[in-house]
PDB file of C-alpha atoms and ligand atoms in Angstrom:
ATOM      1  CA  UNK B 289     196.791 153.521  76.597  1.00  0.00           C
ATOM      2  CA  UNK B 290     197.679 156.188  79.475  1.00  0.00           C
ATOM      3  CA  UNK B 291     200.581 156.045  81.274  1.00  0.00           C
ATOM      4  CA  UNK B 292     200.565 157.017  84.615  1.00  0.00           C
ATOM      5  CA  UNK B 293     202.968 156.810  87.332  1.00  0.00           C
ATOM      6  CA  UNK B 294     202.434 155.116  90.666  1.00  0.00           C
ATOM      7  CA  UNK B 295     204.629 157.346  93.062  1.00  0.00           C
ATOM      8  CA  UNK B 296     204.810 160.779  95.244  1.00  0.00           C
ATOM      9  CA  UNK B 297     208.021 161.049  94.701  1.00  0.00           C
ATOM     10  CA  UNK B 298     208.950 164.040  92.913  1.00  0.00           C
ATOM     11  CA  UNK B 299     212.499 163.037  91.714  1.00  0.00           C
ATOM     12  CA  UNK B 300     210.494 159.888  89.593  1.00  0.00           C
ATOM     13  CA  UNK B 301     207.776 162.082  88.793  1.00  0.00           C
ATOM     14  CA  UNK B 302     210.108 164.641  87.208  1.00  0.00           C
ATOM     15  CA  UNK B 303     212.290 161.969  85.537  1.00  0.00           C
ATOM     16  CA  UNK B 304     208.873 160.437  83.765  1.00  0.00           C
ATOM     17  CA  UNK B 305     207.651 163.315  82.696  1.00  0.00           C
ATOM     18  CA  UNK B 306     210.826 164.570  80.865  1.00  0.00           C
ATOM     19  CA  UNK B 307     210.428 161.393  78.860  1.00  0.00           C
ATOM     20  CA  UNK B 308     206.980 163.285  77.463  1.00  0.00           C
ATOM     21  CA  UNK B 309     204.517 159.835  78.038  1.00  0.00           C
ATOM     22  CA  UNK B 310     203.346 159.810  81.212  1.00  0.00           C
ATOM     23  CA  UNK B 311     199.647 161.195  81.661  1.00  0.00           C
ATOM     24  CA  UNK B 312     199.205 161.643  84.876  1.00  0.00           C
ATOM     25  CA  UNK B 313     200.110 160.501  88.325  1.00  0.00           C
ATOM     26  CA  UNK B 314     198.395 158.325  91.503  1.00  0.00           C
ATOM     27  CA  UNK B 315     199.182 158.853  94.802  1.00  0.00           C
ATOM     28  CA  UNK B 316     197.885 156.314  98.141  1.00  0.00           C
ATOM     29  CA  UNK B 317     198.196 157.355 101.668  1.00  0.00           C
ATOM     30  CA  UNK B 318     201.072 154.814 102.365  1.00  0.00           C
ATOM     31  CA  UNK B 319     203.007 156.828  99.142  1.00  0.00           C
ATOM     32  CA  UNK B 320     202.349 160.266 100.423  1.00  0.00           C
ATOM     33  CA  UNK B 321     203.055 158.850 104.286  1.00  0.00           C
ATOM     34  CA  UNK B 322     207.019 158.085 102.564  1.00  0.00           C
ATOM     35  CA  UNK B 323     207.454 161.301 101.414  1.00  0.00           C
ATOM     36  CA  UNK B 324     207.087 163.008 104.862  1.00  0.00           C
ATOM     37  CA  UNK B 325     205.678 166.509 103.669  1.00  0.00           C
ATOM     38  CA  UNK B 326     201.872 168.218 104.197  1.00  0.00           C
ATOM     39  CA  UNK B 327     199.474 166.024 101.822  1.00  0.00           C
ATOM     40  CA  UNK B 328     198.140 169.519 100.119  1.00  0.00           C
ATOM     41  CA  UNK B 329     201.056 171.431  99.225  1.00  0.00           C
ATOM     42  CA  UNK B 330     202.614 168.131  97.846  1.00  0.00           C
ATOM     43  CA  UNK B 331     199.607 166.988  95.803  1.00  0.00           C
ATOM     44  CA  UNK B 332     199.764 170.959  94.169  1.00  0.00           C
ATOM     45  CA  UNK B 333     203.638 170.080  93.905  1.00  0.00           C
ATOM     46  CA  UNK B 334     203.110 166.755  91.783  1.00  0.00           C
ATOM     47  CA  UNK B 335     200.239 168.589  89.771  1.00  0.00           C
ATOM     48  CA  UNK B 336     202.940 171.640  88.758  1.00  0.00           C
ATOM     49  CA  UNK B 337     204.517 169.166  87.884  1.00  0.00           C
ATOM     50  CA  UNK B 338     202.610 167.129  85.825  1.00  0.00           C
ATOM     51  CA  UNK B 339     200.798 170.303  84.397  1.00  0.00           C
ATOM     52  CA  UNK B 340     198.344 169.017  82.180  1.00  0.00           C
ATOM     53  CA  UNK B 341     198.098 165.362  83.216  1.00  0.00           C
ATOM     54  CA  UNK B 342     195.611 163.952  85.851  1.00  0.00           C
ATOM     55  CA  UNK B 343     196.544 163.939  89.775  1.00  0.00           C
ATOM     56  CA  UNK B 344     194.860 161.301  92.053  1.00  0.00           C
ATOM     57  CA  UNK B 345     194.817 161.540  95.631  1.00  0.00           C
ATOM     58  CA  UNK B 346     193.124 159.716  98.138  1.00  0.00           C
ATOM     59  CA  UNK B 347     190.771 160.727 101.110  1.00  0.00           C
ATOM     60  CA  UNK B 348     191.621 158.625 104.261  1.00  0.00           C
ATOM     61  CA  UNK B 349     188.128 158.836 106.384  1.00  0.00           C
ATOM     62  CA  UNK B 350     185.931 155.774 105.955  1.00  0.00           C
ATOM     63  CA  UNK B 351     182.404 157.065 106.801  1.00  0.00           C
ATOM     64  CA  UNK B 352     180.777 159.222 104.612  1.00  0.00           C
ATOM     65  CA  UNK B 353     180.377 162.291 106.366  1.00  0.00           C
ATOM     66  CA  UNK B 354     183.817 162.377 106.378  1.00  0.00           C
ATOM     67  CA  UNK B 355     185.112 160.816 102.903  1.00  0.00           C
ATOM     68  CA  UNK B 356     182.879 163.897 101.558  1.00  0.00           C
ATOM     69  CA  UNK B 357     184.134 166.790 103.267  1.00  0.00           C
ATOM     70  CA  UNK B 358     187.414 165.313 102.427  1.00  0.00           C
ATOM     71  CA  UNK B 359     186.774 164.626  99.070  1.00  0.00           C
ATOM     72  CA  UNK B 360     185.116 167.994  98.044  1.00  0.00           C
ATOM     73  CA  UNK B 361     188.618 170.028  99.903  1.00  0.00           C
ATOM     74  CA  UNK B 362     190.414 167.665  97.694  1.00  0.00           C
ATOM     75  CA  UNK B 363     188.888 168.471  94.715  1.00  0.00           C
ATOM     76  CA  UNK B 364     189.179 171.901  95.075  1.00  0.00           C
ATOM     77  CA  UNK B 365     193.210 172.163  95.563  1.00  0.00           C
ATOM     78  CA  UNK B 366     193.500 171.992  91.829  1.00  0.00           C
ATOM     79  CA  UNK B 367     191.285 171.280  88.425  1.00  0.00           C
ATOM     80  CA  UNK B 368     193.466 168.391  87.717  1.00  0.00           C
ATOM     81  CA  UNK B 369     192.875 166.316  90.542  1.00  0.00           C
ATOM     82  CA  UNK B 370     190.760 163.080  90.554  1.00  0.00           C
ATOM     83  CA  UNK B 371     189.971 161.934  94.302  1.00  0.00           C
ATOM     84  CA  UNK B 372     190.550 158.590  95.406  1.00  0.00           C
ATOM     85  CA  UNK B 373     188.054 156.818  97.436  1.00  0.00           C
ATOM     86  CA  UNK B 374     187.980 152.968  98.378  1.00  0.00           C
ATOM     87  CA  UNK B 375     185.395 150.614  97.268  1.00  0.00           C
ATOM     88  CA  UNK B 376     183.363 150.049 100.717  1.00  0.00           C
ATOM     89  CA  UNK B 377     179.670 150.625 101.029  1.00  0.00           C
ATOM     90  CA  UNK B 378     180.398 154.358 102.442  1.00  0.00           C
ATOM     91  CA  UNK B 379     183.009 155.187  99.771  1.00  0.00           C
ATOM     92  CA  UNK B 380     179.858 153.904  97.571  1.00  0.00           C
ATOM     93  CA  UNK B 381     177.506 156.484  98.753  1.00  0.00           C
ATOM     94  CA  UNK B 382     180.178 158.971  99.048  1.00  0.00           C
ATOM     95  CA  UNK B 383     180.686 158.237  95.211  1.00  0.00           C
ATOM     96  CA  UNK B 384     176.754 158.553  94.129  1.00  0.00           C
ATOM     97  CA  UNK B 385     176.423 161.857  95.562  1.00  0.00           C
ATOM     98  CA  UNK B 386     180.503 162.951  94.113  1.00  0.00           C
ATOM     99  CA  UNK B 387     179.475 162.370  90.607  1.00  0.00           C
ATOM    100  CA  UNK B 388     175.819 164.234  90.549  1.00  0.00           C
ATOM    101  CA  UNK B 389     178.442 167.472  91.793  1.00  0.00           C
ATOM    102  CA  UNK B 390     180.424 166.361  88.978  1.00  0.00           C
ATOM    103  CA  UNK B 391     183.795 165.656  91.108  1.00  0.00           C
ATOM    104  CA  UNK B 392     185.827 162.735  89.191  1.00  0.00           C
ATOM    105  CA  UNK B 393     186.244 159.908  91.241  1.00  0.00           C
ATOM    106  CA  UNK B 394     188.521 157.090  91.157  1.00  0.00           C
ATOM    107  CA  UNK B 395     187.330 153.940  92.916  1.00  0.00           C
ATOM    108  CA  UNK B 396     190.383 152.450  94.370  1.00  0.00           C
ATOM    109  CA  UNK B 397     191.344 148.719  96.367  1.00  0.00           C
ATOM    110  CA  UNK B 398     188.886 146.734  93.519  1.00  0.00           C
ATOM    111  CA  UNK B 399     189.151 143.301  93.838  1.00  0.00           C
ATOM    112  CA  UNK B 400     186.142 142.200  92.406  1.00  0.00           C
ATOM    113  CA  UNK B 401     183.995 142.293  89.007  1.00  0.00           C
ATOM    114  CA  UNK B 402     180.595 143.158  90.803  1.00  0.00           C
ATOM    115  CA  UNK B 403     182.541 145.735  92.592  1.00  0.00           C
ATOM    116  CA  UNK B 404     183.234 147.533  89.670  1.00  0.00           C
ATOM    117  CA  UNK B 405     179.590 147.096  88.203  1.00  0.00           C
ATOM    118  CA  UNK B 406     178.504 149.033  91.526  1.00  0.00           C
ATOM    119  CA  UNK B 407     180.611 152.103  91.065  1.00  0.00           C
ATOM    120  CA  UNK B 408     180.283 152.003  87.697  1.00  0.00           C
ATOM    121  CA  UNK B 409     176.486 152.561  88.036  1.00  0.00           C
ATOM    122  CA  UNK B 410     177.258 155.123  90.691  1.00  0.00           C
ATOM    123  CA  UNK B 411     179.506 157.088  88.530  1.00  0.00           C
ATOM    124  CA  UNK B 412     183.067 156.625  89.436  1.00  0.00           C
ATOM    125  CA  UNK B 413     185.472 158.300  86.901  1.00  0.00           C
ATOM    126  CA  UNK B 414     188.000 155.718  87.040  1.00  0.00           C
ATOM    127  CA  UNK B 415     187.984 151.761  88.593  1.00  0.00           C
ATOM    128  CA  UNK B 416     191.287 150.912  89.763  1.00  0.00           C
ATOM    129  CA  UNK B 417     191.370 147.054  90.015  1.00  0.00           C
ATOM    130  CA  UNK B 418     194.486 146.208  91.727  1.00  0.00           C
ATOM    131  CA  UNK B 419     196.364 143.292  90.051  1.00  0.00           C
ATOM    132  CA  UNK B 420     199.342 142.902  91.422  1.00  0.00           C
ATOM    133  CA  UNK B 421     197.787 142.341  94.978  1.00  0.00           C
ATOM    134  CA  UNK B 422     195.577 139.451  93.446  1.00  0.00           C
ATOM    135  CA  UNK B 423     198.322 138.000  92.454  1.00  0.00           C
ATOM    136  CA  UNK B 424     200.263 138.028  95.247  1.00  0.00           C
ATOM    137  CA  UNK B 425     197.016 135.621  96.940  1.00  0.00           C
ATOM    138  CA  UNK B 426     197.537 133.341  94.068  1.00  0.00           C
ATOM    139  CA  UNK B 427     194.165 134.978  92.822  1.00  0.00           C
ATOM    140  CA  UNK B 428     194.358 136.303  88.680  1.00  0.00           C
ATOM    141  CA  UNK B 429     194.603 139.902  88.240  1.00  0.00           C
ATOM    142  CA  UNK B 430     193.927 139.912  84.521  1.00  0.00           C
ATOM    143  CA  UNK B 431     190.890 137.602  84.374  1.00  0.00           C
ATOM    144  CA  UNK B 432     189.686 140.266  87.290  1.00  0.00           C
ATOM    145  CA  UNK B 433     190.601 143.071  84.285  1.00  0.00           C
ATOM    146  CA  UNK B 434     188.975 141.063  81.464  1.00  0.00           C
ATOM    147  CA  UNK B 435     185.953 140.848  83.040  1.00  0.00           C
ATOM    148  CA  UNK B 436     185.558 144.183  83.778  1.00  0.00           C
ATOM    149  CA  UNK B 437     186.219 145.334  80.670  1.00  0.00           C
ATOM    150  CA  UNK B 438     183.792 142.900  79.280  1.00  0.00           C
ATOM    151  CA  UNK B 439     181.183 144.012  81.439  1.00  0.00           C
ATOM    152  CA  UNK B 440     181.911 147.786  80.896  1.00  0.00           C
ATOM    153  CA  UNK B 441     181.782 147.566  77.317  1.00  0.00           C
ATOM    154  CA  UNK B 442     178.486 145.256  77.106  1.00  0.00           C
ATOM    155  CA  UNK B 443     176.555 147.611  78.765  1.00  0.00           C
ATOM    156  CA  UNK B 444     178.893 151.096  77.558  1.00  0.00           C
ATOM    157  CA  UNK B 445     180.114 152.343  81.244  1.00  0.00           C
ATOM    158  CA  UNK B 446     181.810 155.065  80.779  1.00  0.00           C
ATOM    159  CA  UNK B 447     183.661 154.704  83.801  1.00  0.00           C
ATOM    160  CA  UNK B 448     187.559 154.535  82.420  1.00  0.00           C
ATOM    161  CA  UNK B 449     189.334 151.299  83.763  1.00  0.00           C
ATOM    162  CA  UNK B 450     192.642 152.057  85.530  1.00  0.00           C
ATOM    163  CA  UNK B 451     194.847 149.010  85.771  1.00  0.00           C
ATOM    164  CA  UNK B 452     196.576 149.038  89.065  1.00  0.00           C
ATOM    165  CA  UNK B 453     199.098 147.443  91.501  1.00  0.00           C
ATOM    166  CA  UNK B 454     200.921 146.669  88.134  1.00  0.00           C
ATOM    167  CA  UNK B 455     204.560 144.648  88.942  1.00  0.00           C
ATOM    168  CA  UNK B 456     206.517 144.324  85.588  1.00  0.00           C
ATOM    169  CA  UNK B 457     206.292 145.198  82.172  1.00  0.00           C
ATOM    170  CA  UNK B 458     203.680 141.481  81.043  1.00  0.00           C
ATOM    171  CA  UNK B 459     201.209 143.146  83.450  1.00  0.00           C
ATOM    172  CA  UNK B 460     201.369 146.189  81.169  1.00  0.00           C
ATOM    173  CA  UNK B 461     201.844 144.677  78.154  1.00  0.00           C
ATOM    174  CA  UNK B 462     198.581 142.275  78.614  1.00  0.00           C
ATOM    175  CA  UNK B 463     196.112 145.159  80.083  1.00  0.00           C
ATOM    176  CA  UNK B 464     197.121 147.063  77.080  1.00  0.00           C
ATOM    177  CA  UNK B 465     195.844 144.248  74.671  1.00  0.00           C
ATOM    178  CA  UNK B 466     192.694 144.121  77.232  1.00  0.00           C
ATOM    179  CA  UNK B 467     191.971 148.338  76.093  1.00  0.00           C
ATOM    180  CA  UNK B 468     192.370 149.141  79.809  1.00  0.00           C
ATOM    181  CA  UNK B 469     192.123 152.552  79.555  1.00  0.00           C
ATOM    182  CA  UNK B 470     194.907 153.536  81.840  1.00  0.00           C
ATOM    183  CA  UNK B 471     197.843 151.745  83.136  1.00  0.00           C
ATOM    184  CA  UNK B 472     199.815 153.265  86.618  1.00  0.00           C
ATOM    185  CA  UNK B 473     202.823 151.621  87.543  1.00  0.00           C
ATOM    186  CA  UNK B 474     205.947 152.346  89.870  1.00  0.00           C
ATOM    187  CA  UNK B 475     208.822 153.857  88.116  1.00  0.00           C
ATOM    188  CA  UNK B 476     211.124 150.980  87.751  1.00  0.00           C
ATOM    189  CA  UNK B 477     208.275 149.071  86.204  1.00  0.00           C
ATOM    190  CA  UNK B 478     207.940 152.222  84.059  1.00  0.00           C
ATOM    191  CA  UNK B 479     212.047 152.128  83.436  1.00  0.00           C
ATOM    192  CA  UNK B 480     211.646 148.261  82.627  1.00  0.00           C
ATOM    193  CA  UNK B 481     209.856 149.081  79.998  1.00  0.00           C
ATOM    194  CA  UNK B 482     212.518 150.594  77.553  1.00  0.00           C
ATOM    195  CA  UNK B 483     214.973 147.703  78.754  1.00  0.00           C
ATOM    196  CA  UNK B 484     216.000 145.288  76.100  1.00  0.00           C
ATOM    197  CA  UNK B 485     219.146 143.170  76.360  1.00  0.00           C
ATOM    198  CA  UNK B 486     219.403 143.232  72.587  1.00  0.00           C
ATOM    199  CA  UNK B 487     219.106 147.192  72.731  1.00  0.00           C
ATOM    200  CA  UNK B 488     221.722 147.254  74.875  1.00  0.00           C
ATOM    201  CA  UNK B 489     224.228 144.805  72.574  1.00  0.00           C
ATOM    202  CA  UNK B 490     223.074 146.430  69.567  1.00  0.00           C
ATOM    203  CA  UNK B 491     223.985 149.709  70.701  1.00  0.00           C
ATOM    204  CA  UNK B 492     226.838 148.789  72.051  1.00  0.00           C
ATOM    205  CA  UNK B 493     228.104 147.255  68.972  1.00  0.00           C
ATOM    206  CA  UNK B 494     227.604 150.570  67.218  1.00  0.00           C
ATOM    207  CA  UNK B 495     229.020 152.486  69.446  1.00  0.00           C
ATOM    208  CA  UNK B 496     232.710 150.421  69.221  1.00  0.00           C
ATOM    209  CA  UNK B 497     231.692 150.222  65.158  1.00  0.00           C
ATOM    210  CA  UNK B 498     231.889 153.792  65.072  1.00  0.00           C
ATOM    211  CA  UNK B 499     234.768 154.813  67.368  1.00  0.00           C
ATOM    212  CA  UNK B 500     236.565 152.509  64.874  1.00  0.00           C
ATOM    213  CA  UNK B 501     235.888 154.387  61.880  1.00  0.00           C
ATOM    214  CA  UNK B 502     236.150 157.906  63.020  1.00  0.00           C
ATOM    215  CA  UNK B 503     240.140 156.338  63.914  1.00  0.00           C
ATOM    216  CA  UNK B 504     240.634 155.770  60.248  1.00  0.00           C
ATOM    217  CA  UNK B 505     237.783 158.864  58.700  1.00  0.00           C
ATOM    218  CA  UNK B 506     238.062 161.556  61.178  1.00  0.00           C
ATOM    219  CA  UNK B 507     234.491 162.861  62.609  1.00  0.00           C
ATOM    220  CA  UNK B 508     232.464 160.818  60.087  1.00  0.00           C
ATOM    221  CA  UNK B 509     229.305 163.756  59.962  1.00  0.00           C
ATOM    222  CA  UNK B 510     231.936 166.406  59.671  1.00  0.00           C
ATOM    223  CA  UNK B 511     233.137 164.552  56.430  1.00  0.00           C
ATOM    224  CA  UNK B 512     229.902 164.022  55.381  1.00  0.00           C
ATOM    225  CA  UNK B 513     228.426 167.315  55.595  1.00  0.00           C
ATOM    226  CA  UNK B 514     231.879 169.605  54.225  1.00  0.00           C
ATOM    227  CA  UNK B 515     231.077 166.795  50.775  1.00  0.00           C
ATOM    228  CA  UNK B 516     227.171 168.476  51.184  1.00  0.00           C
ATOM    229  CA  UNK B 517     227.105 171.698  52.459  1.00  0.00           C
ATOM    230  CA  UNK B 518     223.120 171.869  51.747  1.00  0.00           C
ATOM    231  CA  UNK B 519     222.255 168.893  53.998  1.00  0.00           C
TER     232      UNK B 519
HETATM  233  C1  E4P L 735     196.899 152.602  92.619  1.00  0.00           C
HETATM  234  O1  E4P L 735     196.351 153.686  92.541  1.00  0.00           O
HETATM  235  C2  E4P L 735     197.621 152.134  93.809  1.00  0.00           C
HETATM  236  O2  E4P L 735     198.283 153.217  94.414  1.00  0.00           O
HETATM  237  C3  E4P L 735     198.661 151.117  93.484  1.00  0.00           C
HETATM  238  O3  E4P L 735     198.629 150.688  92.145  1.00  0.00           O
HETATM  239  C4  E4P L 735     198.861 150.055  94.491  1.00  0.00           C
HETATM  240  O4  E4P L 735     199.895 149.214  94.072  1.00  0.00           O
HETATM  241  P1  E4P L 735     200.710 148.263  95.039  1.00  0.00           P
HETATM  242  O5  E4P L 735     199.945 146.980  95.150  1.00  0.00           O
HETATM  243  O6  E4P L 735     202.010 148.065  94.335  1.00  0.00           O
HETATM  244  O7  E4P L 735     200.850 148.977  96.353  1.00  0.00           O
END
């Protein structure tokens, strides 16, 4: 599964990176709106940053005239860059004539299995059904993912499912037993997922263990390595 992060903010970005699992990054115009700075040069910022990982960004027009010329400007800041476009008739269009010029496309705001059959058949590069926002209408995310990866793989889309609006670490955890694809999530839900209260005891408990020891051995490696010099 492919990790990517769920933020413009270049402090997280950074952080997740340095941790050497995170694939790539996707961006929405409320997240680039919070970090105050031109959309272009910040996209190219996240992408230096991400280097080889994938960078989406999102057009903002809604008629297709216009998601086009924004999408092709888009697509040309950097080779990394997948462009965003919402799933709404003229995002649809937008999308069939995107993928003929070979632009990757992410189809963003699904909600719905038939939904992601349409862009599928159009060509989008990624689906990004949002599950956290089902959710929150008392609607199910993951029986939104499972059918769409039940519907991609009957028929061999292959349009790469990107599970989205993810909240905590069971939405992960269950789209990754699904084969989603991809997985984006905010950094904290990205941070909860190395947090185990047992980790945290455990280690804790060897930490004191040790401190102990080294009152009574000295530097226990020290000792250890002047008894064998080769290791
Ligand atoms: C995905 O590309 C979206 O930016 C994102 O997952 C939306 O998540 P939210 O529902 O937490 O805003």
């Amino acid at each position: 599964m492919k990790f990517f992060l769920d933020t413009a903010n270049l402090e997280e970005i950074r952080q997740g990176v340095s941790l050497g699992v995170i694939d790539g990054v996707t961006t929405n115009p409320t997240l680039i709106a919070k970090e105050k700075r031109p959309f272009r040069e910040h996209i190219l910022e996240i992408c230096n940053i991400v280097r080889d990982g994938v960078v989406n960004a999102e057009v903002v027009s809604t008629d297709t005239e216009n998601i086009l010329r924004e999408a092709r400007e888009i697509a040309t800041w950097h080779p990394n860059i997948v462009v965003k476009i919402p799933v709404i008739p003229d995002g649809v269009r937008a999308l069939s004539i995107l993928s003929k010029e070979g632009i990757r496309v992410n189809i963003t705001l699904c909600f719905s299995s038939p939904q992601a059959l349409i862009v599928a058949k159009a060509g989008a590069y990624f689906v990004s059904p949002f599950l956290g926002r089902l959710d929150d209408i008392s609607s199910d995310g993951l029986t939104l993912l499972r059918e769409i990866m039940d519907i991609y793989k009957a028929y061999g889309y292959p349009t790469q499912v990107l599970a989205a609006s993810l909240r905590h670490p069971l939405h992960v955890i269950a789209a990754a037993r699904m084969g989603a694809h991809i997985g984006t999530m905010p950094f904290k839900v990205f941070e909860q997922l190395f947090k185990h209260p047992l980790t945290d005891r455990g280690l804790e408990g060897f930490q004191k263990d040790w401190e102990k020891a080294r009152e009574t051995l000295g530097d226990i490696f020290e000792t250890a390595s002047a008894r064998n010099p080769k290791r």
